[in-house]
PDB file of C-alpha atoms and ligand atoms in Angstrom:
ATOM      1  CA  MET S 297       0.000   0.000   0.000  1.00 96.00           C
ATOM      2  CA  LYS S 298       1.233   3.477  -0.824  1.00 98.00           C
ATOM      3  CA  THR S 299       0.346   6.558   1.177  1.00 98.00           C
ATOM      4  CA  VAL S 300       0.578   9.739  -0.826  1.00 98.00           C
ATOM      5  CA  LEU S 301       0.655  13.039   1.026  1.00 98.00           C
ATOM      6  CA  ILE S 302      -0.898  16.002  -0.725  1.00 98.00           C
ATOM      7  CA  GLY S 303      -0.993  19.661   0.252  1.00 98.00           C
ATOM      8  CA  TYR S 304       0.264  23.151  -0.316  1.00 98.00           C
ATOM      9  CA  MET S 305       3.945  24.045  -0.023  1.00 98.00           C
ATOM     10  CA  GLY S 306       4.888  24.281   3.634  1.00 96.00           C
ATOM     11  CA  SER S 307       2.090  21.996   4.802  1.00 96.00           C
ATOM     12  CA  GLY S 308       4.609  19.562   6.281  1.00 95.00           C
ATOM     13  CA  LYS S 309       4.340  16.754   3.710  1.00 97.00           C
ATOM     14  CA  SER S 310       8.015  15.831   4.043  1.00 97.00           C
ATOM     15  CA  SER S 311       8.343  15.973   7.826  1.00 96.00           C
ATOM     16  CA  VAL S 312       4.998  14.208   8.397  1.00 97.00           C
ATOM     17  CA  GLY S 313       5.848  11.713   5.648  1.00 98.00           C
ATOM     18  CA  LYS S 314       9.233  10.792   7.125  1.00 98.00           C
ATOM     19  CA  LYS S 315       7.697  10.186  10.547  1.00 97.00           C
ATOM     20  CA  LEU S 316       4.779   8.229   9.119  1.00 98.00           C
ATOM     21  CA  ALA S 317       7.113   6.018   7.062  1.00 98.00           C
ATOM     22  CA  GLU S 318       9.223   5.363  10.154  1.00 98.00           C
ATOM     23  CA  ILE S 319       6.151   4.234  12.102  1.00 97.00           C
ATOM     24  CA  LEU S 320       4.844   2.085   9.244  1.00 97.00           C
ATOM     25  CA  LYS S 321       8.366   0.719   8.661  1.00 98.00           C
ATOM     26  CA  ILE S 322       8.269   1.410   4.947  1.00 98.00           C
ATOM     27  CA  PRO S 323      10.459   3.697   2.799  1.00 98.00           C
ATOM     28  CA  PHE S 324       9.836   7.425   2.491  1.00 98.00           C
ATOM     29  CA  LYS S 325      10.070   9.077  -0.921  1.00 98.00           C
ATOM     30  CA  ASP S 326       9.835  12.709  -1.894  1.00 98.00           C
ATOM     31  CA  ILE S 327       8.899  13.556  -5.463  1.00 98.00           C
ATOM     32  CA  ASP S 328      11.003  16.750  -5.469  1.00 98.00           C
ATOM     33  CA  THR S 329      14.068  14.758  -4.394  1.00 98.00           C
ATOM     34  CA  GLU S 330      13.402  12.184  -7.134  1.00 98.00           C
ATOM     35  CA  ILE S 331      13.134  14.998  -9.698  1.00 98.00           C
ATOM     36  CA  GLU S 332      16.365  16.592  -8.462  1.00 98.00           C
ATOM     37  CA  LYS S 333      18.137  13.219  -8.607  1.00 98.00           C
ATOM     38  CA  HIS S 334      16.899  12.648 -12.146  1.00 98.00           C
ATOM     39  CA  GLU S 335      18.134  16.062 -13.341  1.00 98.00           C
ATOM     40  CA  GLY S 336      21.204  16.428 -11.123  1.00 98.00           C
ATOM     41  CA  ILE S 337      20.236  20.021 -10.236  1.00 98.00           C
ATOM     42  CA  SER S 338      17.906  21.678  -7.703  1.00 97.00           C
ATOM     43  CA  ILE S 339      14.200  22.427  -8.247  1.00 98.00           C
ATOM     44  CA  SER S 340      15.000  26.157  -8.401  1.00 97.00           C
ATOM     45  CA  GLU S 341      17.615  25.507 -11.075  1.00 98.00           C
ATOM     46  CA  ILE S 342      15.193  23.362 -13.094  1.00 98.00           C
ATOM     47  CA  PHE S 343      12.617  26.186 -13.043  1.00 98.00           C
ATOM     48  CA  ARG S 344      15.267  28.768 -13.936  1.00 97.00           C
ATOM     49  CA  GLU S 345      17.127  26.819 -16.605  1.00 98.00           C
ATOM     50  CA  LYS S 346      14.428  24.643 -18.148  1.00 98.00           C
ATOM     51  CA  GLY S 347      11.142  26.305 -17.186  1.00 98.00           C
ATOM     52  CA  GLU S 348       7.995  25.254 -15.364  1.00 98.00           C
ATOM     53  CA  ILE S 349       6.482  23.275 -18.263  1.00 98.00           C
ATOM     54  CA  TYR S 350       9.565  21.064 -18.373  1.00 98.00           C
ATOM     55  CA  PHE S 351       9.317  20.617 -14.580  1.00 98.00           C
ATOM     56  CA  ARG S 352       5.587  19.699 -14.706  1.00 98.00           C
ATOM     57  CA  THR S 353       6.129  17.171 -17.503  1.00 98.00           C
ATOM     58  CA  LEU S 354       8.921  15.511 -15.565  1.00 98.00           C
ATOM     59  CA  GLU S 355       6.894  15.610 -12.337  1.00 98.00           C
ATOM     60  CA  SER S 356       4.043  13.684 -14.032  1.00 98.00           C
ATOM     61  CA  LYS S 357       6.463  11.167 -15.535  1.00 98.00           C
ATOM     62  CA  ILE S 358       8.181  10.508 -12.207  1.00 98.00           C
ATOM     63  CA  LEU S 359       4.850  10.253 -10.373  1.00 98.00           C
ATOM     64  CA  LYS S 360       3.648   7.634 -12.836  1.00 98.00           C
ATOM     65  CA  LYS S 361       6.874   5.678 -12.472  1.00 98.00           C
ATOM     66  CA  LEU S 362       6.754   5.771  -8.666  1.00 98.00           C
ATOM     67  CA  LEU S 363       3.130   4.649  -8.550  1.00 98.00           C
ATOM     68  CA  SER S 364       3.773   1.783 -10.931  1.00 98.00           C
ATOM     69  CA  GLN S 365       6.146   0.160  -8.438  1.00 97.00           C
ATOM     70  CA  SER S 366       4.731  -2.666  -6.395  1.00 96.00           C
ATOM     71  CA  GLU S 367       6.508  -1.849  -3.111  1.00 97.00           C
ATOM     72  CA  SER S 368       4.835   0.042  -0.259  1.00 98.00           C
ATOM     73  CA  PHE S 369       6.053   3.533   0.600  1.00 98.00           C
ATOM     74  CA  VAL S 370       5.024   6.955   1.824  1.00 98.00           C
ATOM     75  CA  LEU S 371       5.309   9.639  -0.844  1.00 98.00           C
ATOM     76  CA  ALA S 372       5.446  13.386  -0.288  1.00 98.00           C
ATOM     77  CA  THR S 373       4.227  15.086  -3.466  1.00 98.00           C
ATOM     78  CA  GLY S 374       4.998  18.683  -4.427  1.00 98.00           C
ATOM     79  CA  GLY S 375       2.347  21.315  -3.737  1.00 98.00           C
ATOM     80  CA  GLY S 376       1.476  21.445  -7.424  1.00 98.00           C
ATOM     81  CA  THR S 377       1.625  17.721  -8.218  1.00 98.00           C
ATOM     82  CA  PRO S 378      -2.127  16.981  -7.977  1.00 98.00           C
ATOM     83  CA  CYS S 379      -3.028  20.105  -9.945  1.00 98.00           C
ATOM     84  CA  TYR S 380      -1.480  19.279 -13.327  1.00 98.00           C
ATOM     85  CA  GLY S 381      -2.302  16.840 -16.124  1.00 97.00           C
ATOM     86  CA  GLU S 382      -3.926  13.629 -15.024  1.00 98.00           C
ATOM     87  CA  ASN S 383      -1.925  13.378 -11.806  1.00 98.00           C
ATOM     88  CA  MET S 384      -4.807  13.579  -9.321  1.00 98.00           C
ATOM     89  CA  ALA S 385      -6.963  11.154 -11.313  1.00 98.00           C
ATOM     90  CA  LEU S 386      -4.020   8.758 -11.467  1.00 98.00           C
ATOM     91  CA  MET S 387      -3.441   8.882  -7.708  1.00 98.00           C
ATOM     92  CA  ALA S 388      -7.142   8.700  -6.840  1.00 97.00           C
ATOM     93  CA  GLY S 389      -7.792   5.842  -9.232  1.00 96.00           C
ATOM     94  CA  LYS S 390      -5.257   3.364  -7.903  1.00 97.00           C
ATOM     95  CA  GLU S 391      -6.497   0.769  -5.455  1.00 96.00           C
ATOM     96  CA  ASP S 392      -3.127   0.484  -3.757  1.00 97.00           C
ATOM     97  CA  VAL S 393      -2.839   4.228  -3.113  1.00 98.00           C
ATOM     98  CA  ASN S 394      -4.257   6.166  -0.177  1.00 98.00           C
ATOM     99  CA  THR S 395      -4.180   9.912  -0.788  1.00 98.00           C
ATOM    100  CA  VAL S 396      -4.094  12.124   2.294  1.00 98.00           C
ATOM    101  CA  TYR S 397      -4.549  15.898   2.104  1.00 98.00           C
ATOM    102  CA  LEU S 398      -2.716  17.756   4.849  1.00 98.00           C
ATOM    103  CA  LYS S 399      -5.029  20.708   5.329  1.00 97.00           C
ATOM    104  CA  THR S 400      -3.024  23.501   6.910  1.00 96.00           C
ATOM    105  CA  PRO S 401      -4.323  26.967   7.893  1.00 95.00           C
ATOM    106  CA  LEU S 402      -3.250  29.937   5.774  1.00 97.00           C
ATOM    107  CA  ALA S 403      -1.565  31.700   8.707  1.00 96.00           C
ATOM    108  CA  ILE S 404       0.664  28.690   9.411  1.00 95.00           C
ATOM    109  CA  LEU S 405       1.561  28.309   5.725  1.00 97.00           C
ATOM    110  CA  THR S 406       2.441  32.002   5.491  1.00 97.00           C
ATOM    111  CA  SER S 407       4.695  32.091   8.523  1.00 95.00           C
ATOM    112  CA  ARG S 408       6.476  28.867   7.584  1.00 94.00           C
ATOM    113  CA  LEU S 409       6.917  29.780   3.938  1.00 97.00           C
ATOM    114  CA  PHE S 410       8.158  33.292   4.656  1.00 97.00           C
ATOM    115  CA  LEU S 411      11.254  31.702   6.162  1.00 95.00           C
ATOM    116  CA  GLU S 412      11.684  29.205   3.320  1.00 94.00           C
ATOM    117  CA  LYS S 413      10.377  31.030   0.262  1.00 94.00           C
ATOM    118  CA  ASP S 414      13.767  31.408  -1.415  1.00 93.00           C
ATOM    119  CA  LYS S 415      13.883  27.654  -2.001  1.00 92.00           C
ATOM    120  CA  ARG S 416      10.503  27.839  -3.794  1.00 96.00           C
ATOM    121  CA  PRO S 417      10.627  29.263  -7.304  1.00 97.00           C
ATOM    122  CA  LEU S 418       6.930  30.158  -7.262  1.00 98.00           C
ATOM    123  CA  LEU S 419       7.259  32.231  -4.077  1.00 98.00           C
ATOM    124  CA  ALA S 420      10.770  33.659  -4.155  1.00 96.00           C
ATOM    125  CA  HIS S 421       9.676  36.958  -5.743  1.00 97.00           C
ATOM    126  CA  LEU S 422       7.226  37.830  -2.948  1.00 97.00           C
ATOM    127  CA  LYS S 423       8.702  40.454  -0.657  1.00 97.00           C
ATOM    128  CA  THR S 424       6.499  40.940   2.385  1.00 97.00           C
ATOM    129  CA  THR S 425       4.412  38.645   4.591  1.00 98.00           C
ATOM    130  CA  GLU S 426       1.286  40.443   3.337  1.00 98.00           C
ATOM    131  CA  GLU S 427       2.189  39.787  -0.299  1.00 98.00           C
ATOM    132  CA  LEU S 428       2.959  36.166   0.476  1.00 98.00           C
ATOM    133  CA  ASN S 429      -0.273  35.733   2.426  1.00 98.00           C
ATOM    134  CA  ASP S 430      -2.299  37.191  -0.420  1.00 98.00           C
ATOM    135  CA  PHE S 431      -0.580  34.997  -3.003  1.00 98.00           C
ATOM    136  CA  ILE S 432      -1.079  31.805  -0.977  1.00 98.00           C
ATOM    137  CA  ARG S 433      -4.758  32.605  -0.309  1.00 98.00           C
ATOM    138  CA  LYS S 434      -5.512  32.935  -4.030  1.00 98.00           C
ATOM    139  CA  HIS S 435      -3.276  30.037  -5.069  1.00 98.00           C
ATOM    140  CA  LEU S 436      -4.824  27.762  -2.469  1.00 98.00           C
ATOM    141  CA  PHE S 437      -8.276  28.702  -3.713  1.00 98.00           C
ATOM    142  CA  GLU S 438      -7.316  27.445  -7.201  1.00 98.00           C
ATOM    143  CA  ARG S 439      -5.670  24.292  -5.923  1.00 98.00           C
ATOM    144  CA  ILE S 440      -8.115  23.222  -3.251  1.00 98.00           C
ATOM    145  CA  TYR S 441     -10.366  21.644  -5.894  1.00 98.00           C
ATOM    146  CA  TYR S 442      -7.629  19.065  -6.564  1.00 98.00           C
ATOM    147  CA  TYR S 443      -6.526  18.642  -2.947  1.00 98.00           C
ATOM    148  CA  ASN S 444     -10.111  17.888  -1.929  1.00 98.00           C
ATOM    149  CA  GLN S 445     -10.212  14.872  -4.237  1.00 98.00           C
ATOM    150  CA  SER S 446      -7.954  13.080  -1.749  1.00 98.00           C
ATOM    151  CA  LYS S 447      -9.367  10.025  -0.015  1.00 98.00           C
ATOM    152  CA  TYR S 448      -8.618  11.417   3.444  1.00 98.00           C
ATOM    153  CA  VAL S 449      -8.360  14.960   4.752  1.00 98.00           C
ATOM    154  CA  VAL S 450      -6.333  15.574   7.878  1.00 96.00           C
ATOM    155  CA  ASP S 451      -6.483  18.868   9.713  1.00 92.00           C
ATOM    156  CA  ASN S 452      -2.885  19.756  10.173  1.00 88.00           C
ATOM    157  CA  LYS S 453      -3.132  22.595  12.673  1.00 81.00           C
ATOM    158  CA  ALA S 454      -0.833  21.169  15.241  1.00 70.00           C
ATOM    159  CA  GLU S 455       2.747  22.372  15.458  1.00 72.00           C
ATOM    160  CA  ASN S 456       3.463  18.926  16.852  1.00 84.00           C
ATOM    161  CA  ILE S 457       3.733  16.601  13.867  1.00 92.00           C
ATOM    162  CA  ASP S 458       3.236  13.503  16.028  1.00 94.00           C
ATOM    163  CA  GLU S 459      -0.452  14.387  16.410  1.00 93.00           C
ATOM    164  CA  THR S 460      -0.867  14.696  12.654  1.00 95.00           C
ATOM    165  CA  VAL S 461       0.937  11.400  12.065  1.00 96.00           C
ATOM    166  CA  GLU S 462      -1.271   9.710  14.664  1.00 95.00           C
ATOM    167  CA  GLU S 463      -4.388  11.047  12.983  1.00 95.00           C
ATOM    168  CA  ILE S 464      -3.246   9.679   9.629  1.00 97.00           C
ATOM    169  CA  VAL S 465      -2.500   6.263  11.125  1.00 97.00           C
ATOM    170  CA  LEU S 466      -5.988   6.188  12.669  1.00 96.00           C
ATOM    171  CA  LYS S 467      -7.581   6.977   9.305  1.00 96.00           C
ATOM    172  CA  LEU S 468      -5.521   4.419   7.411  1.00 95.00           C
ATOM    173  CA  PHE S 469      -6.082   1.460   9.725  1.00 91.00           C
TER     174      PHE S 469
HETATM  175  C1  LIG R  75       5.607  23.452  -6.042  1.00 84.03           C
HETATM  176  C2  LIG R  75       5.943  22.901  -4.822  1.00 84.03           C
HETATM  177  C3  LIG R  75       7.291  22.452  -4.491  1.00 84.03           C
HETATM  178  C4  LIG R  75       8.039  22.040  -5.753  1.00 84.03           C
HETATM  179  C5  LIG R  75       8.004  23.146  -6.758  1.00 84.03           C
HETATM  180  C6  LIG R  75       6.590  23.551  -7.158  1.00 84.03           C
HETATM  181  C7  LIG R  75       4.211  23.908  -6.268  1.00 84.03           C
HETATM  182  O1  LIG R  75       7.234  21.341  -3.589  1.00 84.03           O
HETATM  183  O2  LIG R  75       7.501  20.872  -6.289  1.00 84.03           O
HETATM  184  O3  LIG R  75       8.681  24.247  -6.205  1.00 84.03           O
HETATM  185  O4  LIG R  75       3.818  24.091  -7.417  1.00 84.03           O
HETATM  186  O5  LIG R  75       3.486  24.071  -5.258  1.00 84.03           O
HETATM  187  P1  LIG R  75       6.854  21.491  -1.998  1.00 84.03           P
HETATM  188  O6  LIG R  75       5.371  21.468  -1.893  1.00 84.03           O
HETATM  189  O7  LIG R  75       7.496  20.293  -1.408  1.00 84.03           O
HETATM  190  O8  LIG R  75       7.453  22.774  -1.554  1.00 84.03           O
END
């Protein structure tokens, strides 16, 4: 069984995913890391040197490849993964995949991402917290349609990731 974590940038997909994989004793995979490994450069460099369309095409290809494997794992997707091409339909349509949306409040996303925005090509140009907050609010509004197609929705308000992991485990089993 594969557990695929979905949610906006900064929603904790990687940290929750690592912990969840540890508890379930299965490997943890991160789609951004797989993309970086494939290209040998960082996500920011891919966006800068090859463009977003190239990135999205590769993201879909790598997602398909990961989901075609028979082994169990926890996968952290990128914030945009479910929102392009057939990616969400692919994830939602597989019997051996549980999709979990980590629903995180806007204020938490804004404060986390303000500290990390330089690593995110879609956010790096935003200067103030207000600008960032405004961008995320609108972006989230566009993306929520895809996120909500997940099998499970977990409210990810807690600063303590253990609570979120526990809630996911309770939903899965
Ligand atoms: C993106 C999210 C990023 C990364 C890329 C694009 C997005 O992943 O895939 O910068 O479109 O939301 P994280 O959600 O892990 O930051």
